[in-house]
Short mmCIF file of C-alpha atoms and ligand atoms in Angstrom, two decimals:
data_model
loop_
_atom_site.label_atom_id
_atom_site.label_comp_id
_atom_site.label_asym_id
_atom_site.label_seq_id
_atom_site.Cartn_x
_atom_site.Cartn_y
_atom_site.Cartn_z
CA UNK A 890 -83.35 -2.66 6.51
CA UNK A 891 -83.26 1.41 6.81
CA UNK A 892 -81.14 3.26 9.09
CA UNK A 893 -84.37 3.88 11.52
CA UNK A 894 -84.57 0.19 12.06
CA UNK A 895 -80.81 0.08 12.19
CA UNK A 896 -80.60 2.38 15.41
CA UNK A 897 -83.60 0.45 16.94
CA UNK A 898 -81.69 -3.09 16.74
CA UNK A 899 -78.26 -1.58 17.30
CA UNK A 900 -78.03 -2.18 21.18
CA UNK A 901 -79.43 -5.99 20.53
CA UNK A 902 -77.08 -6.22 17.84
CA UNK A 903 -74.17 -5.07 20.22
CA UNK A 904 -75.19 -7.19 23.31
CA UNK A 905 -75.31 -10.50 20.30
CA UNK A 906 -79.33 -10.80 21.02
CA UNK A 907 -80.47 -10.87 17.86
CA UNK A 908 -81.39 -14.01 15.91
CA UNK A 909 -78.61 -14.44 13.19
CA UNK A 910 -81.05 -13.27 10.47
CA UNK A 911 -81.70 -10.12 11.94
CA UNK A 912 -78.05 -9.52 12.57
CA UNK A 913 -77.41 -9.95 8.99
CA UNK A 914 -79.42 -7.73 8.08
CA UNK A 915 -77.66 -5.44 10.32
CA UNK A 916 -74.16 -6.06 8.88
CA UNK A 917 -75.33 -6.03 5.04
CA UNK A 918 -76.83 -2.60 6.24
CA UNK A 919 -73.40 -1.49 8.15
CA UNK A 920 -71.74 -3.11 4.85
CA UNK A 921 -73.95 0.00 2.17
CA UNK A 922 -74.57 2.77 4.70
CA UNK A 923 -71.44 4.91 5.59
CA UNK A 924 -73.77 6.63 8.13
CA UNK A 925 -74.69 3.74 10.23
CA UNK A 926 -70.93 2.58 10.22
CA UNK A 927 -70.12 6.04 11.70
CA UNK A 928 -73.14 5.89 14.12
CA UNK A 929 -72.44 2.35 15.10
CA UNK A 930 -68.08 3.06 16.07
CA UNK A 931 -69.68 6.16 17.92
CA UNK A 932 -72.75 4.24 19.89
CA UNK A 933 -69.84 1.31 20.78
CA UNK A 934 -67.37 3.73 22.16
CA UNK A 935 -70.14 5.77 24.13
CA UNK A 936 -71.20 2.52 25.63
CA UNK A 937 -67.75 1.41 26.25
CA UNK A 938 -66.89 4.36 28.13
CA UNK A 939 -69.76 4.24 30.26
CA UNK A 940 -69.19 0.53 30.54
CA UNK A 941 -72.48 -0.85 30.16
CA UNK A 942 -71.23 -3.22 27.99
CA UNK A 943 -68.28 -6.01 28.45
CA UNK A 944 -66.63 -6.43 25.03
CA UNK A 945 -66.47 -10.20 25.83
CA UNK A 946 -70.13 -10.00 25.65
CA UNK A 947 -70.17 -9.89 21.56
CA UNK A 948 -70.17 -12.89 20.34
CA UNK A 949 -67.14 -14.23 18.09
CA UNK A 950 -68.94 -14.17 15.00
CA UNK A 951 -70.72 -10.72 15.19
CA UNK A 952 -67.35 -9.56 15.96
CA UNK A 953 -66.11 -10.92 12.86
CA UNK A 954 -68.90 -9.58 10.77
CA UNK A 955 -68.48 -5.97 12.14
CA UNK A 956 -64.88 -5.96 11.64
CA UNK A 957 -65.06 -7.56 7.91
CA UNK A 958 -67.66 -4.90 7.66
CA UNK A 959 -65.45 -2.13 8.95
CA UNK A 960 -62.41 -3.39 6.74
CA UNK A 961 -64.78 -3.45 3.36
CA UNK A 962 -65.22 0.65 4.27
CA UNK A 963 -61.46 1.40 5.16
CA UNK A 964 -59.37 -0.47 2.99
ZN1 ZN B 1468 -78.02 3.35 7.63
#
């Protein structure tokens, strides 16, 4: 996956619509690519904000995979 593709999955991959190959993809990308990280912590707060999107919405698991994502960049 390259960051173009990233930001053209990243609202399925918030709203938990992708299938769980694609999201992998996504958080193996999030996992190498300091930009997306930063991209996807801005896109989630933007949408937040505007609340468009119900945190309870993400499903358990893709939670899990952003945060062990986020914790492999900021340990
Ligand atoms: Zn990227």
């Amino acid at each position: 996956m390259n960051c173009d593709e990233f930001v053209e999955l990243v609202t399925a991959f918030l709203d938990g619509a992708l299938s769980e190959h694609d999201e992998r993809r996504m958080t193996d990308h999030l996992a190498e690519c300091d930009g997306c990280t930063t991209y996807l912590g801005q896109f989630r707060s933007t949408v937040d904000a505007l609340g468009r999107l119900d945190e309870p919405r993400l499903a358990g698991t893709t939670r899990e995979s952003l945060l062990a994502a986020f914790r492999e960049k900021h340990v």
